[in-house]
mmCIF file of C-alpha atoms and ligand atoms in Angstrom:
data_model
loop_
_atom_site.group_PDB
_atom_site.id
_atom_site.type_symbol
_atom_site.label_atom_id
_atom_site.label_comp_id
_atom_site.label_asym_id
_atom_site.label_seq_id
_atom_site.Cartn_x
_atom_site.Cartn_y
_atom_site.Cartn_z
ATOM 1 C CA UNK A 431 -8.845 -104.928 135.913
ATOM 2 C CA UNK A 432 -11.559 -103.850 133.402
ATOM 3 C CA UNK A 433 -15.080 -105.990 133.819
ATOM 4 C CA UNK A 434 -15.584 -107.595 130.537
ATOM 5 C CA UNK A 435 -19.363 -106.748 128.708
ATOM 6 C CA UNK A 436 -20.480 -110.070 128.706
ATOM 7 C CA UNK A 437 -19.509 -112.817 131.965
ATOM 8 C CA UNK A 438 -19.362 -116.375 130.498
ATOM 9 C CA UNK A 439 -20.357 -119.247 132.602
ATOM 10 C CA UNK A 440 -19.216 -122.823 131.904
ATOM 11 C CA UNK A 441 -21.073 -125.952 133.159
ATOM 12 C CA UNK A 442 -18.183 -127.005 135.522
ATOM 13 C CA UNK A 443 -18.493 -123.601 137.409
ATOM 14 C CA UNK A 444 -22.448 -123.774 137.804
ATOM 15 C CA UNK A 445 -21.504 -127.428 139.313
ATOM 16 C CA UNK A 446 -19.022 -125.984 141.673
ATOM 17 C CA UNK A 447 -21.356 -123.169 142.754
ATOM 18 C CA UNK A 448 -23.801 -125.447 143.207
ATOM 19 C CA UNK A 449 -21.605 -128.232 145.002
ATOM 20 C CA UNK A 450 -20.419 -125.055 147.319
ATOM 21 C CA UNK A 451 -24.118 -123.841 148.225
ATOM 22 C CA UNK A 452 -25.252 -127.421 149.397
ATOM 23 C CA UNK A 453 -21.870 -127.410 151.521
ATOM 24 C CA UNK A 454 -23.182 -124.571 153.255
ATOM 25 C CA UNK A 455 -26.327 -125.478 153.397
ATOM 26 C CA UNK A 456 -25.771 -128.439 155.074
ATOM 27 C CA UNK A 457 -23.676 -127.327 157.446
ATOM 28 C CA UNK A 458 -26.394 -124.994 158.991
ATOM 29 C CA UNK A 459 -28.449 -128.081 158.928
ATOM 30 C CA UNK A 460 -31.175 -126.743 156.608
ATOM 31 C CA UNK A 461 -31.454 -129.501 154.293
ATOM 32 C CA UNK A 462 -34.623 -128.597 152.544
ATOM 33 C CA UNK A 463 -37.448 -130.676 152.203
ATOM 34 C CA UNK A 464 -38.550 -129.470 148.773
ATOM 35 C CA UNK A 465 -36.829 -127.809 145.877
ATOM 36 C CA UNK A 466 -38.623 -125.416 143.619
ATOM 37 C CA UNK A 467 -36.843 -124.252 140.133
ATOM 38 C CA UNK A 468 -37.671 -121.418 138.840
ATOM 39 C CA UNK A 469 -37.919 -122.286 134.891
ATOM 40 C CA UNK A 470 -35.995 -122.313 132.336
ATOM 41 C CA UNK A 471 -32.940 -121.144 134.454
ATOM 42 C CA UNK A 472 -33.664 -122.863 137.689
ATOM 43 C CA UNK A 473 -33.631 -126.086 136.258
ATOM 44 C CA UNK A 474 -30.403 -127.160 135.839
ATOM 45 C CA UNK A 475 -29.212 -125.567 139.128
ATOM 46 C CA UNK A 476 -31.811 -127.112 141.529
ATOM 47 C CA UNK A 477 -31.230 -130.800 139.724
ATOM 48 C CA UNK A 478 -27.314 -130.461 140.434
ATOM 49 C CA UNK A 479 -27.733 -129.090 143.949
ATOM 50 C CA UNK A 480 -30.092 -131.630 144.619
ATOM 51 C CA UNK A 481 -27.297 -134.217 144.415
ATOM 52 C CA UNK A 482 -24.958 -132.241 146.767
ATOM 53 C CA UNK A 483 -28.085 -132.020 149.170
ATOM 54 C CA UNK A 484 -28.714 -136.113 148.764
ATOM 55 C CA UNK A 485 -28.107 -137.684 152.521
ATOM 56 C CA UNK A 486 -27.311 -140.866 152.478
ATOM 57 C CA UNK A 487 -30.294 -143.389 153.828
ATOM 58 C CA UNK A 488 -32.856 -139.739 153.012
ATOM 59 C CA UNK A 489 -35.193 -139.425 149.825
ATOM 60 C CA UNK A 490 -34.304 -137.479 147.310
ATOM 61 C CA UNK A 491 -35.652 -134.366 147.571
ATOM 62 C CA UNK A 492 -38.511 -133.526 145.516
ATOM 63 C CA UNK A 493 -38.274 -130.836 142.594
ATOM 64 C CA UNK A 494 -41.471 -129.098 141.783
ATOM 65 C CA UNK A 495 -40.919 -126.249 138.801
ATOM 66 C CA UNK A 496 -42.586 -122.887 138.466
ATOM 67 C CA UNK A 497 -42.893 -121.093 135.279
ATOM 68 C CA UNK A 498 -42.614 -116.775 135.497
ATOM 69 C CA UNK A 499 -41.890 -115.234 132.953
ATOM 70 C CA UNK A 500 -41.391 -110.909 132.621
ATOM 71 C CA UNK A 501 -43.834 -109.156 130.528
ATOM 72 C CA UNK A 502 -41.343 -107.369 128.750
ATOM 73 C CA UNK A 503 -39.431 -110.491 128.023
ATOM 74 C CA UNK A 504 -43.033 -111.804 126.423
ATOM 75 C CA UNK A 505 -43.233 -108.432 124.198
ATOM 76 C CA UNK A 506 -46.369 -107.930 125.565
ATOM 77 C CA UNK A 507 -48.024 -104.270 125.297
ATOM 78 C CA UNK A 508 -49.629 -102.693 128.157
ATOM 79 C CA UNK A 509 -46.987 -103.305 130.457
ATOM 80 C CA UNK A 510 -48.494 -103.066 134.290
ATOM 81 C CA UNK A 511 -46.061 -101.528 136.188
ATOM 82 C CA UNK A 512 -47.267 -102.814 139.730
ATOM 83 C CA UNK A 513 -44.512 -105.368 140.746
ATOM 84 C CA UNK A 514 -46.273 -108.892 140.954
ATOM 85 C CA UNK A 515 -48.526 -107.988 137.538
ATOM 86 C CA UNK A 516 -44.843 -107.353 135.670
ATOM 87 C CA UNK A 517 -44.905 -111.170 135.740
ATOM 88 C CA UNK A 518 -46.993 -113.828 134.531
ATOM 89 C CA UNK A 519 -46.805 -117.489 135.504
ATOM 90 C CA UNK A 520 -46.417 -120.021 132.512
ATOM 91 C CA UNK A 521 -46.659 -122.829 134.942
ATOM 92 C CA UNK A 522 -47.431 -123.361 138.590
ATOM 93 C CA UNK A 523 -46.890 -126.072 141.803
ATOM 94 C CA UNK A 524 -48.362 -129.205 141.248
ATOM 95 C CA UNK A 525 -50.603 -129.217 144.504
ATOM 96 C CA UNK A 526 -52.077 -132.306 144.266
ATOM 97 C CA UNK A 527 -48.983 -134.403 143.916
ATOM 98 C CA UNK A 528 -47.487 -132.929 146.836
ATOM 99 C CA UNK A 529 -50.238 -133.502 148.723
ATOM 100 C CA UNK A 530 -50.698 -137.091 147.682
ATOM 101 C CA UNK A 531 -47.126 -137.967 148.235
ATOM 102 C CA UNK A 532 -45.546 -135.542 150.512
ATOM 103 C CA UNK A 533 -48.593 -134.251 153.095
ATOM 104 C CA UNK A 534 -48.219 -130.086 152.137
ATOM 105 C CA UNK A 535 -45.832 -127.329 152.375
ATOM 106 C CA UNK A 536 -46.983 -126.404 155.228
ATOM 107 C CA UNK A 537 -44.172 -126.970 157.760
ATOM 108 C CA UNK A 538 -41.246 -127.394 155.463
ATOM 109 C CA UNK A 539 -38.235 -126.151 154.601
ATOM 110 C CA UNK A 540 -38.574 -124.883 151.009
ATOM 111 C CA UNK A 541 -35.828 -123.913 148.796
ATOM 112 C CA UNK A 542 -36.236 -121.945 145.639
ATOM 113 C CA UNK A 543 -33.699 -121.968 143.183
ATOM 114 C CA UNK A 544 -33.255 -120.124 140.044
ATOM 115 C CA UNK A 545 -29.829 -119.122 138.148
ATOM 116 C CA UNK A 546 -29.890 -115.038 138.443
ATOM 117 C CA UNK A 547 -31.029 -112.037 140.340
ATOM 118 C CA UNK A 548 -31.335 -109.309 138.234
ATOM 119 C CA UNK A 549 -33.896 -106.610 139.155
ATOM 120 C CA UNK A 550 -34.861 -109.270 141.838
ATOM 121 C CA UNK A 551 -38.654 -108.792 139.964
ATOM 122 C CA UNK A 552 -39.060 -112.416 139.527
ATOM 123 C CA UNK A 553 -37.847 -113.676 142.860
ATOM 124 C CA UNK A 554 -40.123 -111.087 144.836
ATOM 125 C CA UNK A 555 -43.262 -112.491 142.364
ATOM 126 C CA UNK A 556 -41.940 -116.112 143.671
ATOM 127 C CA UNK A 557 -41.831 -115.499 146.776
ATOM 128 C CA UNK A 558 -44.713 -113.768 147.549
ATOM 129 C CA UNK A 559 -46.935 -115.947 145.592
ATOM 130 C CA UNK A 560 -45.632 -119.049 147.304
ATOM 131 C CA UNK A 561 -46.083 -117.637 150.428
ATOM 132 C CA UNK A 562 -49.826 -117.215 150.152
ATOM 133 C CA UNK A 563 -49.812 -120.429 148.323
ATOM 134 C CA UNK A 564 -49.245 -121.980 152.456
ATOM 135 C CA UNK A 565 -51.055 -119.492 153.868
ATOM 136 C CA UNK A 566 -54.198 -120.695 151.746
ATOM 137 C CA UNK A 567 -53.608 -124.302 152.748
ATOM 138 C CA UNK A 568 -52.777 -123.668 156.425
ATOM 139 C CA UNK A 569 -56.386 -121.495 156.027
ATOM 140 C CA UNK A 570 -57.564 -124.832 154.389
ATOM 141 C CA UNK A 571 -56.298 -127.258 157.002
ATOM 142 C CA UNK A 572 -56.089 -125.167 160.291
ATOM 143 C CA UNK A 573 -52.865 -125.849 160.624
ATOM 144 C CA UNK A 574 -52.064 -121.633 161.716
ATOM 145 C CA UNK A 575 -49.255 -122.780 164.232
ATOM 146 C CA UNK A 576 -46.274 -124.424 161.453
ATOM 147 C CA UNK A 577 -43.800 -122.282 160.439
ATOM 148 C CA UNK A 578 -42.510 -123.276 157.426
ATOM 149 C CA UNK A 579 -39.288 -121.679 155.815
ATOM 150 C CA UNK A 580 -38.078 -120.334 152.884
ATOM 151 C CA UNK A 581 -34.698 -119.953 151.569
ATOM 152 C CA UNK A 582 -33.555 -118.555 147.764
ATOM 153 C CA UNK A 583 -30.440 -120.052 146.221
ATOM 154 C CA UNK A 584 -29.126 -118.383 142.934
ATOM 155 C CA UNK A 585 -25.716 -118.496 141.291
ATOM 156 C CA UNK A 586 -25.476 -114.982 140.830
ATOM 157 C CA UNK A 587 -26.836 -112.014 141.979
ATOM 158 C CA UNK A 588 -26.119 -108.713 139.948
ATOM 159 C CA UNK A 589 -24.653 -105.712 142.237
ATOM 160 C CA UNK A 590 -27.331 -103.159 141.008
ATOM 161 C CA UNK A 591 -30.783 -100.956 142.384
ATOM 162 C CA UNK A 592 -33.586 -103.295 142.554
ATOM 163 C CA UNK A 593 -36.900 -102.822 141.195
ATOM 164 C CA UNK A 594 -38.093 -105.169 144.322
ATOM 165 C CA UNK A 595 -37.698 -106.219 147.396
ATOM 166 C CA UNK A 596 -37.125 -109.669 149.785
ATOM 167 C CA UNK A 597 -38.576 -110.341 153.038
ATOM 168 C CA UNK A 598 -35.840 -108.704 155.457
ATOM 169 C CA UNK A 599 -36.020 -111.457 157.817
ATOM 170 C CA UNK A 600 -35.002 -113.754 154.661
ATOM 171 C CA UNK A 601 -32.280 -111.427 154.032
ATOM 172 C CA UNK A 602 -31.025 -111.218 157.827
ATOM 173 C CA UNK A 603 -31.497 -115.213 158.338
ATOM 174 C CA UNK A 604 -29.449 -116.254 155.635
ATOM 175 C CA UNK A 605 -31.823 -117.619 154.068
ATOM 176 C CA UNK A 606 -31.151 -115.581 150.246
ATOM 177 C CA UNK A 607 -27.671 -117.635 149.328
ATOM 178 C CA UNK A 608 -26.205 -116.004 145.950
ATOM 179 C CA UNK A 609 -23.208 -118.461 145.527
ATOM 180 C CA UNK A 610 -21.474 -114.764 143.536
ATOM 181 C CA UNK A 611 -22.345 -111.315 143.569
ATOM 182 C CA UNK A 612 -21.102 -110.207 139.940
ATOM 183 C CA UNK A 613 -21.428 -106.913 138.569
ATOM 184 C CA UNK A 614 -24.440 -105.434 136.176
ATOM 185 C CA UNK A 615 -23.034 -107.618 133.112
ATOM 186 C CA UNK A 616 -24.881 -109.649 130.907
ATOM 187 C CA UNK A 617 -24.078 -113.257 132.065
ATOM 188 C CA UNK A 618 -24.120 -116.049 129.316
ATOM 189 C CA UNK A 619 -24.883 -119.110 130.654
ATOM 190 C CA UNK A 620 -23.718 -122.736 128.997
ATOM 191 C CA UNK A 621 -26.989 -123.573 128.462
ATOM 192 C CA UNK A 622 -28.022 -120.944 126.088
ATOM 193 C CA UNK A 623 -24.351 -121.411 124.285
ATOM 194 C CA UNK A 624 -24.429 -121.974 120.156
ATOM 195 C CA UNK A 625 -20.886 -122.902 120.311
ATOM 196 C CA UNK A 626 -20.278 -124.772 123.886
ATOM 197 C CA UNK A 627 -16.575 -125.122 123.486
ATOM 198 C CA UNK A 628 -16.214 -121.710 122.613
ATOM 199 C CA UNK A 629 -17.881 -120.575 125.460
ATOM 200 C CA UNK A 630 -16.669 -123.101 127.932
ATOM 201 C CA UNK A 631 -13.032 -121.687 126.390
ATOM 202 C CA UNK A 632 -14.076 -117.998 127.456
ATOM 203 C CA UNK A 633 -15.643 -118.446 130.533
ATOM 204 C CA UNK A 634 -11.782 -120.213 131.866
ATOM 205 C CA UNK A 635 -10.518 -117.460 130.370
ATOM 206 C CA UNK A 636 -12.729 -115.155 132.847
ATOM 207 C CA UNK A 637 -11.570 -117.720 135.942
ATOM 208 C CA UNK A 638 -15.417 -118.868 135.522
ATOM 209 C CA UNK A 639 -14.590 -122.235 135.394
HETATM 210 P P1 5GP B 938 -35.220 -110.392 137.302
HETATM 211 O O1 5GP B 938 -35.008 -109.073 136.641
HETATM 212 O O2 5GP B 938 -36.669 -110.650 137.558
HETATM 213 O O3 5GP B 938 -34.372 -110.537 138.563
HETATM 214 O O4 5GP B 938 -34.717 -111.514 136.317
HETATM 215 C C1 5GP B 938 -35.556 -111.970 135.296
HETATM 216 C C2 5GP B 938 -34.933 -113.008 134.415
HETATM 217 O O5 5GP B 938 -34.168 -112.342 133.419
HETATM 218 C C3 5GP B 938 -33.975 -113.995 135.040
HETATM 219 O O6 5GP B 938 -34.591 -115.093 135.675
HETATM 220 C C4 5GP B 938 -33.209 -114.443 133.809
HETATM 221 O O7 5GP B 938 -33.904 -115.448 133.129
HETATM 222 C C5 5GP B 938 -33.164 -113.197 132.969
HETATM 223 N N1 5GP B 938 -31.846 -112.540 133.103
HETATM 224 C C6 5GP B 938 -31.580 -111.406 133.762
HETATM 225 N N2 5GP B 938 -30.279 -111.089 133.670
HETATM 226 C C7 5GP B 938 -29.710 -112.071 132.929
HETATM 227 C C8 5GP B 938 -28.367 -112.320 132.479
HETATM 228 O O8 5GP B 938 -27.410 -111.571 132.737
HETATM 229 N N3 5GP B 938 -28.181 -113.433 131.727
HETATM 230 C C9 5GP B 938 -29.198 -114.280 131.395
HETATM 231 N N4 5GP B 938 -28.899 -115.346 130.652
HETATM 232 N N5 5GP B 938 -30.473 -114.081 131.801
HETATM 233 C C10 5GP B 938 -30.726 -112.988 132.565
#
């Protein structure tokens, strides 16, 4: 069967993906302690896994949202090629709020959520940044000896060369969940849809429902 140009995605099959993920994750008993979304396509993602993560008698878990955005996709000129300066942050962690109501980072299990992995630019940016982000803090509060843990979810990961790389030990662990590896297409999700019903229509047509 021929892969169609564009891959529709309807709300009910992000909620399934999502419902699915959480499943997993909670049978390996790596509930995380935080959530952070990866904006604008994070958002809606970490919010519905965060319900399929909710234990009963727990807190919910917190959602903090980062903002990254490519340069290209900003039309900037004078593109940097480096990986890490081929994104710029729009919005970061709020530090001080975590600290005031949830101690730190340091320690936890993080999980960062965000809806595709394309050239895998962004999430390397993320991932790396965050990472120094508890490195600073365990610098900070001589706390050297925590471990804390991340884990990526996304709903789809493209089958293509990446311009970047994860941690291997993320990789190995289990700890990078793509719900669906989909080929190089251009996925359209429900949230950027004009005509919703028309989309949700295509995307059962696909089985992406
Ligand atoms: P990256 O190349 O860094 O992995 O992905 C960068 C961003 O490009 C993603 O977070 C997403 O916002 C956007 N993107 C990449 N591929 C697609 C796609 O097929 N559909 C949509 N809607 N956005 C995409």
């Amino acid at each position: 069967m021929s892969v169609p140009d564009k891959i529709y995605i309807s709300y009910n099959n992000v909620h399934k993906l999502c419902q699915k993920t959480a499943q997993h994750i909670l049978e390996k008993n790596e509930r995380p302690d935080i959530i952070i979304a990866i904006t604008g396509g994070g958002l809606i993602p970490a919010r519905i896994i965060r319900s399929f993560l909710k234990v009963k008698g727990e807190k919910n878990i917190p959602i903090q949202a980062i903002g990254l955005s490519l340069y290209e996709d900003l039309g900037l000129e004078n593109k940097v090629e480096t990986i890490g300066k081929e994104v710029i942050r729009t919005q970061w962690l709020d530090l001080g709020a975590l600290e005031k109501h949830f101690d730190s980072m340091i320690g936890k299990k993080i999980l960062i959520v965000d809806e595709v992995d394309d050239t895998r630019t962004t999430l390397h940016y993320a991932i790396t940044e965050l990472q120094k982000e508890v490195e600073d803090q365990q610098k900070k509060l001589n706390r050297l000896n925590e471990k804390t843990e991340f884990s990526i979810f996304v709903l789809h990961n493209k089958d293509k060369p990446k311009k970047a790389e994860l941690p291997k030990e993320m990789i190995e662990s289990g700890h990078y969940i793509a719900a669906v590896t989909v080929p190089d297409k251009w996925l359209c999700y429900p949230w950027e849809a004009q005509d919703i019903d028309e989309h949700t229509v295509l995307s059962v047509e696909q089985g992406n429902n």
